[in-house]
PDB file of C-alpha atoms in Angstrom:
ATOM      1  CA  MET A 132      -3.465  19.777   1.425  1.00 41.00           C
ATOM      2  CA  SER A 133      -5.661  16.697   0.990  1.00 45.00           C
ATOM      3  CA  ARG A 134      -9.421  16.633   1.136  1.00 59.00           C
ATOM      4  CA  THR A 135      -9.692  12.865   1.512  1.00 74.00           C
ATOM      5  CA  ASN A 136     -11.948  11.810   4.368  1.00 88.00           C
ATOM      6  CA  TYR A 137      -9.727   9.224   6.063  1.00 96.00           C
ATOM      7  CA  THR A 138     -12.090   6.924   7.946  1.00 96.00           C
ATOM      8  CA  PHE A 139     -12.112   3.227   8.744  1.00 97.00           C
ATOM      9  CA  ASN A 140     -14.628   2.730   5.934  1.00 97.00           C
ATOM     10  CA  PHE A 141     -12.470   4.667   3.460  1.00 97.00           C
ATOM     11  CA  TYR A 142      -9.458   2.463   4.196  1.00 98.00           C
ATOM     12  CA  ILE A 143     -11.416  -0.814   4.208  1.00 98.00           C
ATOM     13  CA  THR A 144     -13.098   0.065   0.910  1.00 98.00           C
ATOM     14  CA  SER A 145      -9.769   1.148  -0.609  1.00 98.00           C
ATOM     15  CA  PHE A 146      -8.073  -2.157   0.203  1.00 99.00           C
ATOM     16  CA  LYS A 147     -11.066  -4.094  -1.155  1.00 99.00           C
ATOM     17  CA  VAL A 148     -10.884  -2.045  -4.362  1.00 98.00           C
ATOM     18  CA  ALA A 149      -7.118  -2.687  -4.617  1.00 98.00           C
ATOM     19  CA  LYS A 150      -7.735  -6.454  -4.401  1.00 98.00           C
ATOM     20  CA  LYS A 151     -10.317  -6.327  -7.155  1.00 98.00           C
ATOM     21  CA  ARG A 152      -8.335  -3.941  -9.336  1.00 98.00           C
ATOM     22  CA  ALA A 153      -5.147  -6.015  -9.121  1.00 98.00           C
ATOM     23  CA  SER A 154      -7.112  -9.173  -9.916  1.00 98.00           C
ATOM     24  CA  ASN A 155      -8.721  -7.528 -12.945  1.00 97.00           C
ATOM     25  CA  LEU A 156      -5.422  -6.095 -14.192  1.00 97.00           C
ATOM     26  CA  LEU A 157      -3.534  -9.381 -13.888  1.00 95.00           C
ATOM     27  CA  GLU A 158      -6.313 -11.668 -15.048  1.00 91.00           C
ATOM     28  CA  ASN A 159      -5.615 -13.116 -18.494  1.00 87.00           C
ATOM     29  CA  ILE A 160      -2.514 -10.971 -18.959  1.00 92.00           C
ATOM     30  CA  ASP A 161       0.001 -12.218 -21.489  1.00 90.00           C
ATOM     31  CA  GLU A 162       3.019 -13.687 -19.681  1.00 91.00           C
ATOM     32  CA  GLU A 163       5.450 -11.794 -21.903  1.00 91.00           C
ATOM     33  CA  LEU A 164       3.717  -8.484 -21.153  1.00 92.00           C
ATOM     34  CA  PHE A 165       3.773  -9.355 -17.451  1.00 94.00           C
ATOM     35  CA  MET A 166       7.535  -9.984 -17.400  1.00 93.00           C
ATOM     36  CA  LEU A 167       8.803  -7.444 -19.939  1.00 90.00           C
ATOM     37  CA  PRO A 168       9.759  -3.905 -18.874  1.00 90.00           C
ATOM     38  CA  PRO A 169       7.939  -1.325 -21.036  1.00 89.00           C
ATOM     39  CA  SER A 170      11.226   0.517 -21.667  1.00 89.00           C
ATOM     40  CA  LYS A 171      14.782   0.811 -20.399  1.00 90.00           C
ATOM     41  CA  ASN A 172      15.007   1.664 -16.690  1.00 88.00           C
ATOM     42  CA  LYS A 173      11.292   0.921 -16.177  1.00 92.00           C
ATOM     43  CA  TRP A 174       9.826  -1.905 -14.158  1.00 94.00           C
ATOM     44  CA  SER A 175       7.823  -4.732 -15.641  1.00 95.00           C
ATOM     45  CA  ILE A 176       4.347  -5.416 -14.275  1.00 96.00           C
ATOM     46  CA  ALA A 177       5.864  -8.353 -12.362  1.00 96.00           C
ATOM     47  CA  GLU A 178       8.424  -6.046 -10.756  1.00 97.00           C
ATOM     48  CA  ILE A 179       5.755  -3.470  -9.880  1.00 97.00           C
ATOM     49  CA  MET A 180       3.722  -6.147  -8.107  1.00 98.00           C
ATOM     50  CA  SER A 181       6.832  -7.391  -6.292  1.00 97.00           C
ATOM     51  CA  HIS A 182       7.579  -3.815  -5.189  1.00 97.00           C
ATOM     52  CA  LEU A 183       4.017  -3.360  -3.887  1.00 98.00           C
ATOM     53  CA  ILE A 184       4.335  -6.581  -1.923  1.00 98.00           C
ATOM     54  CA  GLU A 185       7.702  -5.600  -0.401  1.00 97.00           C
ATOM     55  CA  ALA A 186       6.325  -2.202   0.654  1.00 97.00           C
ATOM     56  CA  GLY A 187       3.033  -3.682   1.826  1.00 98.00           C
ATOM     57  CA  ILE A 188       4.729  -6.270   4.039  1.00 98.00           C
ATOM     58  CA  SER A 189       6.950  -3.612   5.632  1.00 97.00           C
ATOM     59  CA  TYR A 190       4.010  -1.352   6.492  1.00 98.00           C
ATOM     60  CA  LEU A 191       1.864  -4.308   7.551  1.00 98.00           C
ATOM     61  CA  GLN A 192       4.504  -5.423  10.069  1.00 98.00           C
ATOM     62  CA  GLN A 193       4.596  -1.953  11.622  1.00 98.00           C
ATOM     63  CA  VAL A 194       0.807  -1.714  11.858  1.00 98.00           C
ATOM     64  CA  GLU A 195       0.558  -5.204  13.377  1.00 98.00           C
ATOM     65  CA  SER A 196       3.229  -4.295  15.921  1.00 96.00           C
ATOM     66  CA  ALA A 197       1.310  -1.198  17.026  1.00 97.00           C
ATOM     67  CA  LEU A 198      -2.055  -2.960  17.250  1.00 96.00           C
ATOM     68  CA  LYS A 199      -0.850  -6.029  19.175  1.00 94.00           C
ATOM     69  CA  GLN A 200      -0.708  -4.096  22.440  1.00 89.00           C
ATOM     70  CA  PRO A 201      -3.464  -4.795  24.996  1.00 88.00           C
ATOM     71  CA  HIS A 202      -6.652  -2.942  23.968  1.00 84.00           C
ATOM     72  CA  GLU A 203      -6.902  -1.071  27.254  1.00 88.00           C
ATOM     73  CA  GLN A 204      -3.508   0.533  26.549  1.00 91.00           C
ATOM     74  CA  LEU A 205      -4.483   1.766  23.079  1.00 94.00           C
ATOM     75  CA  PRO A 206      -5.960   5.236  22.450  1.00 95.00           C
ATOM     76  CA  LYS A 207      -9.683   5.322  21.729  1.00 97.00           C
ATOM     77  CA  GLY A 208     -11.294   7.106  18.790  1.00 92.00           C
ATOM     78  CA  SER A 209     -13.329   6.517  15.674  1.00 91.00           C
ATOM     79  CA  GLY A 210     -12.070   9.026  13.108  1.00 87.00           C
ATOM     80  CA  PRO A 211     -12.071  10.652  10.677  1.00 94.00           C
ATOM     81  CA  PHE A 212      -8.300  10.718  10.908  1.00 95.00           C
ATOM     82  CA  THR A 213      -6.027  13.566   9.901  1.00 93.00           C
ATOM     83  CA  HIS A 214      -2.342  13.584   9.024  1.00 92.00           C
ATOM     84  CA  SER A 215       0.409  16.046   9.799  1.00 93.00           C
ATOM     85  CA  PHE A 216       1.656  18.275   6.995  1.00 94.00           C
ATOM     86  CA  MET A 217       4.717  16.034   6.587  1.00 92.00           C
ATOM     87  CA  PHE A 218       2.651  12.877   6.131  1.00 93.00           C
ATOM     88  CA  GLU A 219       0.093  14.615   3.895  1.00 92.00           C
ATOM     89  CA  LEU A 220       3.000  15.650   1.681  1.00 91.00           C
ATOM     90  CA  PHE A 221       4.411  12.115   1.657  1.00 90.00           C
ATOM     91  CA  ILE A 222       0.977  10.663   0.826  1.00 92.00           C
ATOM     92  CA  LYS A 223       0.732  13.092  -2.083  1.00 94.00           C
ATOM     93  CA  ILE A 224       4.239  12.197  -3.301  1.00 89.00           C
ATOM     94  CA  VAL A 225       3.434   8.458  -3.461  1.00 92.00           C
ATOM     95  CA  SER A 226      -0.031   8.980  -4.985  1.00 90.00           C
ATOM     96  CA  PRO A 227      -0.954   8.798  -8.684  1.00 92.00           C
ATOM     97  CA  ALA A 228      -1.269  12.609  -8.757  1.00 90.00           C
ATOM     98  CA  ASN A 229       2.533  12.874  -8.589  1.00 88.00           C
ATOM     99  CA  LYS A 230       3.945  12.026 -12.016  1.00 88.00           C
ATOM    100  CA  VAL A 231       7.570  12.542 -10.969  1.00 87.00           C
ATOM    101  CA  PRO A 232       9.537   9.283 -10.529  1.00 86.00           C
ATOM    102  CA  ILE A 233      10.485   8.540  -6.937  1.00 83.00           C
ATOM    103  CA  PRO A 234      13.691   6.695  -6.033  1.00 83.00           C
ATOM    104  CA  THR A 235      12.981   3.326  -4.434  1.00 85.00           C
ATOM    105  CA  VAL A 236      14.443   2.537  -1.033  1.00 82.00           C
ATOM    106  CA  ALA A 237      16.525  -0.641  -0.943  1.00 81.00           C
ATOM    107  CA  SER A 238      14.034  -2.580   1.179  1.00 85.00           C
ATOM    108  CA  PHE A 239      11.271  -2.033  -1.418  1.00 89.00           C
ATOM    109  CA  VAL A 240      13.289  -3.018  -4.507  1.00 84.00           C
ATOM    110  CA  PRO A 241      11.478  -5.772  -6.430  1.00 82.00           C
ATOM    111  CA  LYS A 242      12.803  -9.295  -6.496  1.00 84.00           C
ATOM    112  CA  ASP A 243      14.629 -10.473  -9.602  1.00 83.00           C
ATOM    113  CA  VAL A 244      12.110 -10.926 -12.401  1.00 83.00           C
ATOM    114  CA  SER A 245      13.322 -14.477 -13.071  1.00 84.00           C
ATOM    115  CA  VAL A 246      11.826 -15.681  -9.761  1.00 87.00           C
ATOM    116  CA  LEU A 247       8.478 -13.898 -10.090  1.00 89.00           C
ATOM    117  CA  ASP A 248       5.262 -15.767 -10.796  1.00 92.00           C
ATOM    118  CA  ARG A 249       2.018 -13.938 -11.674  1.00 93.00           C
ATOM    119  CA  GLN A 250      -0.334 -16.145  -9.662  1.00 94.00           C
ATOM    120  CA  LYS A 251       1.928 -16.144  -6.599  1.00 96.00           C
ATOM    121  CA  LEU A 252       2.348 -12.368  -6.735  1.00 96.00           C
ATOM    122  CA  LEU A 253      -1.379 -11.794  -7.057  1.00 97.00           C
ATOM    123  CA  LYS A 254      -2.124 -14.215  -4.222  1.00 98.00           C
ATOM    124  CA  GLU A 255       0.438 -12.525  -1.965  1.00 98.00           C
ATOM    125  CA  PHE A 256      -0.904  -9.062  -2.833  1.00 98.00           C
ATOM    126  CA  ILE A 257      -4.458 -10.173  -1.994  1.00 98.00           C
ATOM    127  CA  ILE A 258      -3.322 -11.713   1.307  1.00 99.00           C
ATOM    128  CA  ILE A 259      -1.723  -8.380   2.271  1.00 99.00           C
ATOM    129  CA  GLN A 260      -4.925  -6.492   1.404  1.00 99.00           C
ATOM    130  CA  GLU A 261      -6.977  -8.930   3.478  1.00 99.00           C
ATOM    131  CA  ALA A 262      -4.576  -8.488   6.403  1.00 99.00           C
ATOM    132  CA  PHE A 263      -4.972  -4.698   6.229  1.00 99.00           C
ATOM    133  CA  ILE A 264      -8.765  -5.082   6.087  1.00 99.00           C
ATOM    134  CA  MET A 265      -8.706  -7.442   9.079  1.00 98.00           C
ATOM    135  CA  LEU A 266      -6.564  -5.028  11.118  1.00 98.00           C
ATOM    136  CA  LEU A 267      -8.807  -2.095  10.231  1.00 98.00           C
ATOM    137  CA  THR A 268     -11.952  -4.043  11.100  1.00 98.00           C
ATOM    138  CA  HIS A 269     -10.381  -5.063  14.413  1.00 96.00           C
ATOM    139  CA  ALA A 270      -9.328  -1.479  15.203  1.00 97.00           C
ATOM    140  CA  GLN A 271     -12.763  -0.163  14.269  1.00 97.00           C
ATOM    141  CA  SER A 272     -14.620  -2.747  16.370  1.00 96.00           C
ATOM    142  CA  HIS A 273     -12.445  -1.849  19.391  1.00 96.00           C
ATOM    143  CA  SER A 274     -12.625   1.931  18.733  1.00 96.00           C
ATOM    144  CA  ILE A 275      -8.843   2.208  18.482  1.00 97.00           C
ATOM    145  CA  ASP A 276      -7.696   5.678  17.476  1.00 97.00           C
ATOM    146  CA  ILE A 277      -5.349   4.834  14.608  1.00 98.00           C
ATOM    147  CA  GLY A 278      -4.771   8.560  14.124  1.00 96.00           C
ATOM    148  CA  THR A 279      -3.143   8.848  17.548  1.00 96.00           C
ATOM    149  CA  LEU A 280      -1.586   5.386  17.845  1.00 97.00           C
ATOM    150  CA  LYS A 281       2.020   5.549  16.631  1.00 97.00           C
ATOM    151  CA  THR A 282       4.364   3.049  15.051  1.00 97.00           C
ATOM    152  CA  LYS A 283       7.783   3.180  13.417  1.00 95.00           C
ATOM    153  CA  ASN A 284       8.107   4.262   9.822  1.00 93.00           C
ATOM    154  CA  PRO A 285       9.310   1.129   7.985  1.00 93.00           C
ATOM    155  CA  VAL A 286      11.841   3.112   5.952  1.00 89.00           C
ATOM    156  CA  PHE A 287      13.052   5.646   8.517  1.00 88.00           C
ATOM    157  CA  GLU A 288      12.706   3.816  11.827  1.00 88.00           C
ATOM    158  CA  PHE A 289      13.676   6.910  13.820  1.00 92.00           C
ATOM    159  CA  ILE A 290      10.406   8.512  12.658  1.00 92.00           C
ATOM    160  CA  ASN A 291       7.226   7.595  14.493  1.00 96.00           C
ATOM    161  CA  MET A 292       4.076   7.863  12.439  1.00 97.00           C
ATOM    162  CA  PRO A 293       0.374   7.407  13.125  1.00 97.00           C
ATOM    163  CA  VAL A 294      -1.014   4.034  12.095  1.00 98.00           C
ATOM    164  CA  SER A 295      -3.603   5.904  10.017  1.00 98.00           C
ATOM    165  CA  SER A 296      -0.760   7.497   8.052  1.00 97.00           C
ATOM    166  CA  CYS A 297       0.642   4.018   7.368  1.00 97.00           C
ATOM    167  CA  PHE A 298      -2.693   2.978   5.875  1.00 98.00           C
ATOM    168  CA  ALA A 299      -2.900   6.218   3.866  1.00 97.00           C
ATOM    169  CA  VAL A 300       0.623   5.848   2.459  1.00 97.00           C
ATOM    170  CA  VAL A 301       0.023   2.235   1.417  1.00 98.00           C
ATOM    171  CA  GLU A 302      -3.367   3.081  -0.103  1.00 98.00           C
ATOM    172  CA  ALA A 303      -1.985   5.982  -2.187  1.00 97.00           C
ATOM    173  CA  HIS A 304       1.159   4.060  -3.167  1.00 97.00           C
ATOM    174  CA  GLN A 305      -0.896   1.100  -4.378  1.00 98.00           C
ATOM    175  CA  ARG A 306      -3.194   3.338  -6.418  1.00 98.00           C
ATOM    176  CA  ARG A 307      -0.119   4.905  -8.039  1.00 97.00           C
ATOM    177  CA  HIS A 308       1.358   1.582  -9.106  1.00 96.00           C
ATOM    178  CA  LEU A 309      -1.920  -0.074 -10.096  1.00 98.00           C
ATOM    179  CA  GLU A 310      -2.492   2.927 -12.368  1.00 97.00           C
ATOM    180  CA  GLN A 311       1.037   2.390 -13.724  1.00 96.00           C
ATOM    181  CA  ILE A 312       0.150  -1.244 -14.522  1.00 96.00           C
ATOM    182  CA  GLN A 313      -3.050  -0.122 -16.223  1.00 96.00           C
ATOM    183  CA  ASN A 314      -1.064   2.339 -18.349  1.00 95.00           C
ATOM    184  CA  ILE A 315       1.460  -0.342 -19.356  1.00 94.00           C
ATOM    185  CA  LYS A 316      -1.371  -2.640 -20.404  1.00 93.00           C
ATOM    186  CA  LYS A 317      -3.009   0.142 -22.454  1.00 91.00           C
ATOM    187  CA  GLU A 318       0.305   0.922 -24.122  1.00 88.00           C
ATOM    188  CA  PHE A 319       0.862  -2.664 -25.270  1.00 85.00           C
ATOM    189  CA  GLU A 320      -2.664  -3.873 -25.977  1.00 75.00           C
TER     190      GLU A 320
END
């Protein structure tokens, strides 16, 4: 289904790009534009960033849990990493290619807009990206096979998923919503 070459370098580069893209999108943005939903039943840019942070933290916790085991107990491999049909489909669903709205699970619902602050959201988003990069760099330097290593799905805990699929889902999901922010900015600028 997907032709993406999922490697350590792909993921590391993707999270670096997400940091830069989010910074560029939120830099010098009008506070009203940041807080105001573009239309009824749509999220504001602030809410989108809050949603990305909620999802990112959930996936980050699962990845950290899987990688904290002693290195000698972890599977060895260097990629590229592949995903099962089910996870390839899920990656596609959360990617920018899918234009159909997706219902949000309760744990990823954004915080109330009244408590959101642009600088804090951006800082938190960047910290999450740096944590993913650090985990990927660690896994790469220890030749940990993140395609074989499993962790719990943060939404459906009864489903085990490869750590590589966690990275792929987060990467695609972030691209989707950063594109959404870019489109909101274009619409109102």
